[in-house]
mmCIF file of C-alpha atoms and ligand atoms in Angstrom:
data_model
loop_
_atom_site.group_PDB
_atom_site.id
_atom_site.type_symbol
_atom_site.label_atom_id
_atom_site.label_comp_id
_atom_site.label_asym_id
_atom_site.label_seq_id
_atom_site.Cartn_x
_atom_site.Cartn_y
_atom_site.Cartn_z
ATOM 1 C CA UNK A 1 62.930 36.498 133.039
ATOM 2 C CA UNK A 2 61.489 35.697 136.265
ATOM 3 C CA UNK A 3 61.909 39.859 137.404
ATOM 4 C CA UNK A 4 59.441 38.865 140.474
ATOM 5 C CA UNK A 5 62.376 37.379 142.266
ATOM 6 C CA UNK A 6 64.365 40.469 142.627
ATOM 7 C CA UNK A 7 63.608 43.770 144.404
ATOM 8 C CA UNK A 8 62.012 46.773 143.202
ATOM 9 C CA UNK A 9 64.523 49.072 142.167
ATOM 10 C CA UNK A 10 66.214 46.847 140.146
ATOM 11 C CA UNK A 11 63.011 46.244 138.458
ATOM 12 C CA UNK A 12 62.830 50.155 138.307
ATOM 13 C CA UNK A 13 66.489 50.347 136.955
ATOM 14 C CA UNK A 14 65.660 47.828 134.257
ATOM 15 C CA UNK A 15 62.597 49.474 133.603
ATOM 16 C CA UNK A 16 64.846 52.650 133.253
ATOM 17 C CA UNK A 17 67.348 51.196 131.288
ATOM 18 C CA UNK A 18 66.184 51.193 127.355
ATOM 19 C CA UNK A 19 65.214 55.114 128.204
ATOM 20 C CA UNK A 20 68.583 55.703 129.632
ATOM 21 C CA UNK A 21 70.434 53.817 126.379
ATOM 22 C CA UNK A 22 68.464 55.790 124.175
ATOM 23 C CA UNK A 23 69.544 59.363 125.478
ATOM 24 C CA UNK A 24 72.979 58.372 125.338
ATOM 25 C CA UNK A 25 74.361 60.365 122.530
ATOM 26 C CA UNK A 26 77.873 59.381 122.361
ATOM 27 C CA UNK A 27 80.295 56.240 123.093
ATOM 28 C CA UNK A 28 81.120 58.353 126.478
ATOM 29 C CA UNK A 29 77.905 58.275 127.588
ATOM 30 C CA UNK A 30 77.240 54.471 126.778
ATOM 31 C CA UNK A 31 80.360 53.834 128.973
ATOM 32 C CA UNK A 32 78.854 55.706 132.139
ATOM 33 C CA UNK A 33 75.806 53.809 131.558
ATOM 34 C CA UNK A 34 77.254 50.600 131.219
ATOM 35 C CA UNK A 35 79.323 51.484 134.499
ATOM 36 C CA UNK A 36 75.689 52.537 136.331
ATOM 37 C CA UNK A 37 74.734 48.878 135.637
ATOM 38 C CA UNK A 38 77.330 46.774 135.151
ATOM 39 C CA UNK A 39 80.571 48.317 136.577
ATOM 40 C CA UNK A 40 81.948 46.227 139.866
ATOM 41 C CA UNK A 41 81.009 48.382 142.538
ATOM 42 C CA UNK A 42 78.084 50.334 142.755
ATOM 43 C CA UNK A 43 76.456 48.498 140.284
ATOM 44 C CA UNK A 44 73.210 47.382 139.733
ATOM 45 C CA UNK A 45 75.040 43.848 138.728
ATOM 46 C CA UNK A 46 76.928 44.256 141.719
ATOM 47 C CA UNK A 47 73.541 44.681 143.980
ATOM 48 C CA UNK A 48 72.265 41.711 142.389
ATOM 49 C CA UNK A 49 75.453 39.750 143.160
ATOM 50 C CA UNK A 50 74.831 40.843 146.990
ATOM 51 C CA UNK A 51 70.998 39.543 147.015
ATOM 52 C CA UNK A 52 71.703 36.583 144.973
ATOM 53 C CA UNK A 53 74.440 35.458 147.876
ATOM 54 C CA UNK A 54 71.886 36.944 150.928
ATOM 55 C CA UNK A 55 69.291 34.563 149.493
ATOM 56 C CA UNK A 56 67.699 31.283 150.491
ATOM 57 C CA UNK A 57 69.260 28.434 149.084
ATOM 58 C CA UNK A 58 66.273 27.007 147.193
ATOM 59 C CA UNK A 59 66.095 30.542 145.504
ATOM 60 C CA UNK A 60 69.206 30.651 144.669
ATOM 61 C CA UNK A 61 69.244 28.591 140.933
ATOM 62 C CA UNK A 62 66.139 30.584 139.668
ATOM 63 C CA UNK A 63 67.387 34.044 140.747
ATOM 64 C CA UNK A 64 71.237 33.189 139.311
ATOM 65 C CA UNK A 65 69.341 32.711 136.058
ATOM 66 C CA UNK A 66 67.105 35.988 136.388
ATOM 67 C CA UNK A 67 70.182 37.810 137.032
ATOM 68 C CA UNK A 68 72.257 36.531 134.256
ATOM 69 C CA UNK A 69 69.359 37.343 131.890
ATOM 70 C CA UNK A 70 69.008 40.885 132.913
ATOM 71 C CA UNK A 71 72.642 41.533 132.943
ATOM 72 C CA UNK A 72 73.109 39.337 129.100
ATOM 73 C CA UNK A 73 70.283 42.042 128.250
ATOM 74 C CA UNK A 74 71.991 44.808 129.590
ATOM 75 C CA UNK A 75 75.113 43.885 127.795
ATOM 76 C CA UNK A 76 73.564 43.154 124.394
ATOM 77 C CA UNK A 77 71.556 46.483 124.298
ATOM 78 C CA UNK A 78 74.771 48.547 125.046
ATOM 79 C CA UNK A 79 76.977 46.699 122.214
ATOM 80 C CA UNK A 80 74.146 47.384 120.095
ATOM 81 C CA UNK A 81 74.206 51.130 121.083
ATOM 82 C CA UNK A 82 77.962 51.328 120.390
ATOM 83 C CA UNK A 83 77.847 49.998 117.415
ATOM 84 C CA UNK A 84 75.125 52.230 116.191
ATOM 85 C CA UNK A 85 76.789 55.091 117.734
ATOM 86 C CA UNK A 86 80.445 53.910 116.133
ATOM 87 C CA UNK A 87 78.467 53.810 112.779
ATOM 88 C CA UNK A 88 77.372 57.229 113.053
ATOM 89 C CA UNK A 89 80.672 58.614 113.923
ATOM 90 C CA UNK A 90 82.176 57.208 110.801
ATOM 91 C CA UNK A 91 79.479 58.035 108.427
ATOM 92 C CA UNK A 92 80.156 61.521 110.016
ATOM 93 C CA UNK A 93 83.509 61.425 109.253
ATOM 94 C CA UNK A 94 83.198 60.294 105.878
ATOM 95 C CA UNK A 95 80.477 63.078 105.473
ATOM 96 C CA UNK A 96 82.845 65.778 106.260
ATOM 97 C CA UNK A 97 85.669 64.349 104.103
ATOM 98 C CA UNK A 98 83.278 64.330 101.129
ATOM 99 C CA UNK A 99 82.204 67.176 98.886
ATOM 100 C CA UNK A 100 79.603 67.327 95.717
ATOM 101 C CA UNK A 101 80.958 69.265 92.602
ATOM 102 C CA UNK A 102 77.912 69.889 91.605
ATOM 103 C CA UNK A 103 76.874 72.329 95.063
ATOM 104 C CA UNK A 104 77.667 76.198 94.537
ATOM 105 C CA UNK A 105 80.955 77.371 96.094
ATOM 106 C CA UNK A 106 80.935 79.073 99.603
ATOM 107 C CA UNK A 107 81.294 82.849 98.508
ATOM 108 C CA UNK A 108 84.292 84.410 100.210
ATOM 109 C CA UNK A 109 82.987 87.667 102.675
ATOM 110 C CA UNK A 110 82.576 90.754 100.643
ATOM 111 C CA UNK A 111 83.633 93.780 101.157
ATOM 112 C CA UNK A 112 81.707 97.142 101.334
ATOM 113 C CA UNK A 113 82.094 100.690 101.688
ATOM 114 C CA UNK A 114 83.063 102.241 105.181
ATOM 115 C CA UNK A 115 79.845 103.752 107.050
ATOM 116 C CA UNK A 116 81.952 106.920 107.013
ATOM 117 C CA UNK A 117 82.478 106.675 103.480
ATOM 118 C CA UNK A 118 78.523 106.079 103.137
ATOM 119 C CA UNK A 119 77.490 109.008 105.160
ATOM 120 C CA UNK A 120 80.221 111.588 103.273
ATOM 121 C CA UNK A 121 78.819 109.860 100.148
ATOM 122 C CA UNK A 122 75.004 110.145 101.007
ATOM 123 C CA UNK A 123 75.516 114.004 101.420
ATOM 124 C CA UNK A 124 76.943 114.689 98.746
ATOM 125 C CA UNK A 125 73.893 113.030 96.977
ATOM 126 C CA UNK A 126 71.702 115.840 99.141
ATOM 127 C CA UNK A 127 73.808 118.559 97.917
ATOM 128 C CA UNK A 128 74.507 117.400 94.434
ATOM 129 C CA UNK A 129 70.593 117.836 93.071
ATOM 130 C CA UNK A 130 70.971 121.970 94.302
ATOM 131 C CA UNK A 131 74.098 122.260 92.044
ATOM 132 C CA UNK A 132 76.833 121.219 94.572
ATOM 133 C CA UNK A 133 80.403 119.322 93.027
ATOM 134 C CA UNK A 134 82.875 117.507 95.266
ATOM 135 C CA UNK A 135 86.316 119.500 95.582
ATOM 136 C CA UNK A 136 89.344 118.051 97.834
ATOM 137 C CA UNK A 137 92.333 119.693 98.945
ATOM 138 C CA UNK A 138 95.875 119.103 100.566
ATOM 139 C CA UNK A 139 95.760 117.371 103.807
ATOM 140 C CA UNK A 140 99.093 118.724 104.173
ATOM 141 C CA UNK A 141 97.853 122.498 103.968
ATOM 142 C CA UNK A 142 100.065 125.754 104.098
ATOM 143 C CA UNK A 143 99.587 127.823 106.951
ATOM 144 C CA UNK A 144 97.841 130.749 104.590
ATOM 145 C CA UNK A 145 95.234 128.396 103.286
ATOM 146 C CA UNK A 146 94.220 126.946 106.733
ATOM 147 C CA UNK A 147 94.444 130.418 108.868
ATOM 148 C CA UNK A 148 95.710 133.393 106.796
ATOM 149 C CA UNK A 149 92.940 133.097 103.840
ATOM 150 C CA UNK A 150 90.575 132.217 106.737
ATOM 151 C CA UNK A 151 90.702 135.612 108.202
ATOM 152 C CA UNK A 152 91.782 133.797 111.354
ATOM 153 C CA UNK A 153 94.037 136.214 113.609
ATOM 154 C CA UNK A 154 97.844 135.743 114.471
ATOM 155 C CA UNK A 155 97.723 135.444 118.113
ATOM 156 C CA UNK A 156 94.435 132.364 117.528
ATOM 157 C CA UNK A 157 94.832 129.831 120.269
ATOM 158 C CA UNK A 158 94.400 126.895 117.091
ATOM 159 C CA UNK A 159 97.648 127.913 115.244
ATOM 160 C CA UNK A 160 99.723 127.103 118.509
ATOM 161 C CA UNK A 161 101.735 123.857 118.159
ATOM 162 C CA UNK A 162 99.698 122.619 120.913
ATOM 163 C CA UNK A 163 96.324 121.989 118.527
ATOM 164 C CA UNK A 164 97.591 121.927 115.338
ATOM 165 C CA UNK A 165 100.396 119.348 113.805
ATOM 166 C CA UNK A 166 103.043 121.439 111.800
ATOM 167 C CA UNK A 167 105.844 119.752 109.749
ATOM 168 C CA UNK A 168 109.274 119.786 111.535
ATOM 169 C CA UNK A 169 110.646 121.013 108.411
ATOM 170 C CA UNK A 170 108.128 122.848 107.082
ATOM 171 C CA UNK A 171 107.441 125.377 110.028
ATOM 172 C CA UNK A 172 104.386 127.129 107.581
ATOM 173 C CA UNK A 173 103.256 123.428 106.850
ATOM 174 C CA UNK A 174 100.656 121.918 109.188
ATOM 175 C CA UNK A 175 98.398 119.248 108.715
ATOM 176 C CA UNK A 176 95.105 120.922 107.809
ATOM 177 C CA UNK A 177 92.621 121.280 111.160
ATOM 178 C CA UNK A 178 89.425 121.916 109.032
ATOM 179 C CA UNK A 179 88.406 121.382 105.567
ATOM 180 C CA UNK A 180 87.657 125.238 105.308
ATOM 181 C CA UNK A 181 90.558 125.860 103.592
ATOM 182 C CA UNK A 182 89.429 124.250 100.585
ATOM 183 C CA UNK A 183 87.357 127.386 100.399
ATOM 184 C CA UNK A 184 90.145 129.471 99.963
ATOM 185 C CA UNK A 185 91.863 127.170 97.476
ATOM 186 C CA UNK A 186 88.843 126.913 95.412
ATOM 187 C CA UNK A 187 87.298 130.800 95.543
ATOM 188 C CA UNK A 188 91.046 131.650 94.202
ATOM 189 C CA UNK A 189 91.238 129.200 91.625
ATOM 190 C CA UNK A 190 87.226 130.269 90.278
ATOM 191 C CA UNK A 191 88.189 133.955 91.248
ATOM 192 C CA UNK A 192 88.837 134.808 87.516
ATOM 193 C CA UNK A 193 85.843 132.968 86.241
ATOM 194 C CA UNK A 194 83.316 133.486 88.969
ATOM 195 C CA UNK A 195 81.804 136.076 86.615
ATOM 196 C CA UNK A 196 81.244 133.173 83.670
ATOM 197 C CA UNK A 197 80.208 131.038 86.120
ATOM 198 C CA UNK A 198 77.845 133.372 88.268
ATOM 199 C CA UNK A 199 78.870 131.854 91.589
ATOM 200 C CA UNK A 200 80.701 129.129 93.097
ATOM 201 C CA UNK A 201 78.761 125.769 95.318
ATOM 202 C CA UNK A 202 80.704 123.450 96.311
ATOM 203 C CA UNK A 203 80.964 120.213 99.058
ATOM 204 C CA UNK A 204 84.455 119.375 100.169
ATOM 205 C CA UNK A 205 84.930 116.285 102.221
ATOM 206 C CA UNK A 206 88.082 115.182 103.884
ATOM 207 C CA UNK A 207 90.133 113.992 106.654
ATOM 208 C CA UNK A 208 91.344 116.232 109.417
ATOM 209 C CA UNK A 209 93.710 116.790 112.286
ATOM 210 C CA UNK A 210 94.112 118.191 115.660
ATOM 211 C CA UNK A 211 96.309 117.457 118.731
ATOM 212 C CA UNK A 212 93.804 116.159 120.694
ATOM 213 C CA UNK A 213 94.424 112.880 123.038
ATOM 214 C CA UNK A 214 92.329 109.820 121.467
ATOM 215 C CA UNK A 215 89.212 108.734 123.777
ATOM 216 C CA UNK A 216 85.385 108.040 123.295
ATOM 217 C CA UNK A 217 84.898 111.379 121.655
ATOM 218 C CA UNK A 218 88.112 112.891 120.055
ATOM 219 C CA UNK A 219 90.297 111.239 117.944
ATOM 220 C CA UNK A 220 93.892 113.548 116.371
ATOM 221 C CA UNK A 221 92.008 112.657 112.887
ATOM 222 C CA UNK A 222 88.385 113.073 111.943
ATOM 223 C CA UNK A 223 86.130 113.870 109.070
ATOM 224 C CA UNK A 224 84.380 116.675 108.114
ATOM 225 C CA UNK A 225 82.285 117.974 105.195
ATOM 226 C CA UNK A 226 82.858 121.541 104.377
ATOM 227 C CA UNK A 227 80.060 123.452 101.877
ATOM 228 C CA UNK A 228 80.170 126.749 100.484
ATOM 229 C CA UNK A 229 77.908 128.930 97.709
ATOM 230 C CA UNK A 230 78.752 131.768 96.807
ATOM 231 C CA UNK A 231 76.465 134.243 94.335
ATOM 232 C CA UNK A 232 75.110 137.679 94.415
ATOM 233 C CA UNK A 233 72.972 138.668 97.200
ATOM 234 C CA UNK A 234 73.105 135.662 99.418
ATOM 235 C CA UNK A 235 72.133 135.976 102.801
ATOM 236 C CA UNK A 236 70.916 134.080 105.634
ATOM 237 C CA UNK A 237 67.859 132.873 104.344
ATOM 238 C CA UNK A 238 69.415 131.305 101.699
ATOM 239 C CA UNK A 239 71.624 129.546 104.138
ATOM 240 C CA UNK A 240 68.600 128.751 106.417
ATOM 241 C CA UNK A 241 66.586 127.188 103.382
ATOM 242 C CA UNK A 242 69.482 124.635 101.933
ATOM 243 C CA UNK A 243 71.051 123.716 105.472
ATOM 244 C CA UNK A 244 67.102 122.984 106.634
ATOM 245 C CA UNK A 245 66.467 121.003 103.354
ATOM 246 C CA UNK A 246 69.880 119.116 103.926
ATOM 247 C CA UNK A 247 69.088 118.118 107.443
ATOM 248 C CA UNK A 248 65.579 116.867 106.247
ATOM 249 C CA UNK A 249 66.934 114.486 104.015
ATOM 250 C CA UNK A 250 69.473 113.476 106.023
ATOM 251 C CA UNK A 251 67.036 112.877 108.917
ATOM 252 C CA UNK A 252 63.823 112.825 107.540
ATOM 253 C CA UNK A 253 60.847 115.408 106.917
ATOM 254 C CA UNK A 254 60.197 115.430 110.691
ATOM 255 C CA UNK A 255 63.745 117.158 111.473
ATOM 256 C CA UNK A 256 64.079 120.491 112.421
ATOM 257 C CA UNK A 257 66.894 122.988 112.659
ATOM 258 C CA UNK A 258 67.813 125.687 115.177
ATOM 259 C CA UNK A 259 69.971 128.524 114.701
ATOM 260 C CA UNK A 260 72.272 130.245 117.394
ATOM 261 C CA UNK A 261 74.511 133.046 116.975
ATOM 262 C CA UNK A 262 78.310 131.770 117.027
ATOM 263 C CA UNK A 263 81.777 133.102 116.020
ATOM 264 C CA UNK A 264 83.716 132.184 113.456
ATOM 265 C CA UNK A 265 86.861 134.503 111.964
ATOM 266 C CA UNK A 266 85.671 133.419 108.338
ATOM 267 C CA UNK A 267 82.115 133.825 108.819
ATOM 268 C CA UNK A 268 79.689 137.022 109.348
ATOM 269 C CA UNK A 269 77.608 136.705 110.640
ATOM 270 C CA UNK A 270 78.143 133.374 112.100
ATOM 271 C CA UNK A 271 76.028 130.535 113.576
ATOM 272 C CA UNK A 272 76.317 127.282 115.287
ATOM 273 C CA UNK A 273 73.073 124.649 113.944
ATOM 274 C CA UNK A 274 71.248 122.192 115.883
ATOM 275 C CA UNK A 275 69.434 119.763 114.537
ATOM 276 C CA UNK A 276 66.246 118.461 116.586
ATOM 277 C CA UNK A 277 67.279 115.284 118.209
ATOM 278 C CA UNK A 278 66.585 112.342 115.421
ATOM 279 C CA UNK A 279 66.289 109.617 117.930
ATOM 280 C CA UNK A 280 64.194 110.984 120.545
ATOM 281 C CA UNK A 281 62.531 113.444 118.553
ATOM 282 C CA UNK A 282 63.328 116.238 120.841
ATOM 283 C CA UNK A 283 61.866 114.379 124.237
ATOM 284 C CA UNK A 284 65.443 114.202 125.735
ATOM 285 C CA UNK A 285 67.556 111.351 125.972
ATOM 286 C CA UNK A 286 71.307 109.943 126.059
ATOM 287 C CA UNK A 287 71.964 110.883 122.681
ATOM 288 C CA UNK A 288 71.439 114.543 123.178
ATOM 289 C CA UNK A 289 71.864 114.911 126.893
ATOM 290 C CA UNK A 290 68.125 115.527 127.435
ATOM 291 C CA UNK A 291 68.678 119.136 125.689
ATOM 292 C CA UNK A 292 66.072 117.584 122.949
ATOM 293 C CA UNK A 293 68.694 119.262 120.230
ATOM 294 C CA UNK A 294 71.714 117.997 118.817
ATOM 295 C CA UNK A 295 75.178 120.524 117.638
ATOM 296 C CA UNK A 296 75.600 119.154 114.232
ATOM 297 C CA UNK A 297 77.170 122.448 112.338
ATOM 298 C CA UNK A 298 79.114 125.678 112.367
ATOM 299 C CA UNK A 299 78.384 128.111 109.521
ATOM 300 C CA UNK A 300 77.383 131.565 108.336
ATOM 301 C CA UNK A 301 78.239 134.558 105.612
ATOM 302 C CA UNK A 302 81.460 134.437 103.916
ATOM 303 C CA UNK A 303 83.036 137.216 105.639
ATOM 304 C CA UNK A 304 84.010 139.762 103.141
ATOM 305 C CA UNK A 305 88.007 139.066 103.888
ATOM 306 C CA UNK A 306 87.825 136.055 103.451
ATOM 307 C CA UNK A 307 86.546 136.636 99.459
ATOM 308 C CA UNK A 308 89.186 139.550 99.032
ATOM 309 C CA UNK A 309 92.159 137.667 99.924
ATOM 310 C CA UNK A 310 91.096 135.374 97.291
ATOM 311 C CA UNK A 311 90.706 137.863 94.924
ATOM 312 C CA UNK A 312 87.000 138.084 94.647
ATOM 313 C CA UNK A 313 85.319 141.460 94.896
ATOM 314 C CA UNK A 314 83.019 141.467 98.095
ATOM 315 C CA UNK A 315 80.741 143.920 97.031
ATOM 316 C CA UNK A 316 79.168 141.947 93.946
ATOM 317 C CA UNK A 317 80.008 138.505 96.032
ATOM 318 C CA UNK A 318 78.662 137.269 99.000
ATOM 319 C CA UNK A 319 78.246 133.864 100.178
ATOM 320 C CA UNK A 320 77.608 131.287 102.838
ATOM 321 C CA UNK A 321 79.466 128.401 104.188
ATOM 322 C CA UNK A 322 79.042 125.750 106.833
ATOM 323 C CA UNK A 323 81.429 122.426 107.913
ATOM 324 C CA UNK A 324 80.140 119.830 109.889
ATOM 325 C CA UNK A 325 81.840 117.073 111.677
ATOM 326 C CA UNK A 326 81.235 113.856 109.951
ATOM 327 C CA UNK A 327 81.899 111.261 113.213
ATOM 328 C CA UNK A 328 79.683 113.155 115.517
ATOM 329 C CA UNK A 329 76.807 112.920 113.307
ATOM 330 C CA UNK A 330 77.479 109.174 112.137
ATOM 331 C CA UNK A 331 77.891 108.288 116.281
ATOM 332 C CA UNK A 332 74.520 110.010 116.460
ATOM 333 C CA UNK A 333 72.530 108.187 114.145
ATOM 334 C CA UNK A 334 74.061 104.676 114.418
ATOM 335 C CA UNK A 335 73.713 105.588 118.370
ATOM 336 C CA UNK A 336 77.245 104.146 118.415
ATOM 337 C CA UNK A 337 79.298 105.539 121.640
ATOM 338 C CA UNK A 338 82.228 105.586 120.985
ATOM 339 C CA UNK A 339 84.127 106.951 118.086
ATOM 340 C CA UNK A 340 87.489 104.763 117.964
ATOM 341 C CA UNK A 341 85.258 101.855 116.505
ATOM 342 C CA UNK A 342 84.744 104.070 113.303
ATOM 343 C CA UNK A 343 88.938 103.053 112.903
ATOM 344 C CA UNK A 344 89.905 100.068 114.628
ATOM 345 C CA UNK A 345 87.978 98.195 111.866
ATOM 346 C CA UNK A 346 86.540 95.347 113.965
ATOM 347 C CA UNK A 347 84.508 93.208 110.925
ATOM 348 C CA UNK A 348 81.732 92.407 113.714
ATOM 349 C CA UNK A 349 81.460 96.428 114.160
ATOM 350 C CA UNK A 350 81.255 97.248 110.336
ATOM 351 C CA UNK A 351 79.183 94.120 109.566
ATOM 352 C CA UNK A 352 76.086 95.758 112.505
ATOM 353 C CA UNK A 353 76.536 98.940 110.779
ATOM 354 C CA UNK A 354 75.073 97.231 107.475
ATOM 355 C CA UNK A 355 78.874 97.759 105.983
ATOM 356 C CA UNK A 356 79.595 93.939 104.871
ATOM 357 C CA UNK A 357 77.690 91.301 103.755
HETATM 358 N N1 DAH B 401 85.886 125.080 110.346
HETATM 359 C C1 DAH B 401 85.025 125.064 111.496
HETATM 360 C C2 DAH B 401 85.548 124.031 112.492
HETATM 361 O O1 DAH B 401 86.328 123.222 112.143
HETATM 362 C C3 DAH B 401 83.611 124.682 111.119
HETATM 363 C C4 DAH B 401 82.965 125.749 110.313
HETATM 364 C C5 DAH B 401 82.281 126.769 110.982
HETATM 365 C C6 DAH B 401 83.039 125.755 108.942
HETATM 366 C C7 DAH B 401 81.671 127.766 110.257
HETATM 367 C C8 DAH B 401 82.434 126.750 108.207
HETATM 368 C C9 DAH B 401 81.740 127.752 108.882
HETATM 369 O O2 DAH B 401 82.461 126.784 106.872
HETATM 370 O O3 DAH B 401 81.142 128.740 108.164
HETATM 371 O O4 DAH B 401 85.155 124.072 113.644
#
């Protein structure tokens, strides 16, 4: 091909081309190339048309055959591209349509156990090796379970119909707003053994309602994990030492607890428990507001009432108890903000919190 006849940048574009032909990865792009350099207008063919007609007439024969070489080259290196690419496509598509016994199946996605589930399920593995069983009561609770046996007062804002969900037809039935009445249900039902037995310890986990409007932090149900022990001559220390061991395993051997005075009409006396902040380690941050210490618990001494009206005499008996809300402490250590993903079940939330496969 006698290239020295035309101009520069078509020796550049045919320089180009078997660079260009090679990046083209589909039939679409083989079609925009083949328009770059052989297409009517615009052309590189079409430039060569122009220079071939603007030249000297002695020229002309030798640079009609230089052009007709380059563009025969042009055309038999893109053919030979489609056809390559065309082969591809239907190997491809032959691929896909074919399988091989002989490969293992795709598993289907498995399923796992909710991270609530987990965390209810990993205390009671804390509590179990001190002597603790799993009870479970009525979400649908009578009114003397959840407040009466509770020592909680008549006139207590939380047995108005605005915080607590009774039955329409039931007026004394209410869904339960705290797992403390398992207490009561269980210290009457042990009440005539409790002697045999030498105490009661217990962990009750459950589900849990209140009125409250759903958003980042409340929800109308929840979780919580209730614990009680009762024995003779239990006092705060003992509830100091198991709730301090709990919240080391739970968080590790560098977690600490802090007691603060608090009221409770079933407790006396009563305490609310922070735990020192597992993320930041008591530094401050999001997670606990920059207070260093996170709420994680209410507890304190079984108050004496609370005993009687199940039938247990308070002056051989005394006790502790604590509940803790089980969302507030799984948003803390998965760091997740907001609690409506613990419900709404979204597979891409449950598979970051380790909970499928
Ligand atoms: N029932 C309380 C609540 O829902 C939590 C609680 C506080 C439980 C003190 C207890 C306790 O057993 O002793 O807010």
């Amino acid at each position: 091909m006698n290239l020295h006849l035309l101009p520069p940048e078509i020796e550049k574009a045919h320089g180009d081309f078997a660079g260009h032909l090679e990046a083209c990865a589909d039939l679409d792009a083989v079609m925009r190339l083949k328009g770059a350099y052989l297409g009517r207008d615009g052309s590189f063919a079409a430039r060569m048309i122009d220079i071939l007609k603007a030249a000297p007439k002695e020229q002309k024969r030798e640079l009609g055959a230089a052009i007709n070489a380059l563009k025969n080259k042009w055309e038999e290196s893109l053919k030979a591209r489609q056809s390559a690419l065309e082969e591809l496509r239907r190997q491809r598509a032959a691929q896909a349509q074919s399988w091989d016994a002989t490969l293992p199946p795709p598993l289907p996605p498995r399923g796992a156990l909710h991270p609530l589930t987990r965390l209810i399920d990993r205390l009671v593995g804390i509590f179990r090796p001190l002597g603790y069983h799993v009870e479970e009561g009525p979400e649908a609770e009578t009114e003397a379970h959840n407040f009466d046996g509770l020592n909680i007062p008549e006139d207590h804002p939380a047995r108005g119909s605005a915080d607590t969900f009774y039955f329409k037809d039931h007026p004394k039935m209410l869904l339960r707003t705290h797992t403390s009445p398992v207490q009561v249900r269980v210290l009457k039902r042990l009440a005539p053994v409790i002697e045999q037995k030498g105490g009661v310890r217990f962990l009750a986990p459950g589900r849990v309602y209140r009125k409250d409007e759903i958003d980042p932090t409340h929800s109308p149900m929840f979780h919580q994990v209730e614990g009680m022990l009762v024995g003779r001559g239990i006092g705060m220390h003992h509830l100091k030492g198991t709730l301090d061991y709990a919240i080391k395993a739970l968080f590790g051997p560098d977690a600490a607890t802090r007691f603060r005075p608090s009221y409770f009409p079933f407790v006396e006396p009563g305490c609310e428990v922070d735990a020192r902040c597992p993320l930041c380690g008591g530094a401050g941050c999001r997670v606990c507001k920059g207070a260093g210490w996170v709420e994680i618990l209410g507890a304190g001494l079984v108050h004496p009432d609370v005993l009687k009206f199940a039938g247990i005499d308070s002056d051989t008996w005394s006790g502790f108890a604590f509940g803790m809300g089980i969302e507030r402490i799984a948003m803390m250590v998965s760091q997740t903000p907001d609690l409506r993903l613990f419900f709404e079940n979204d597979q891409r939330f449950l598979a970051a919190m380790g909970g499928l496969d």
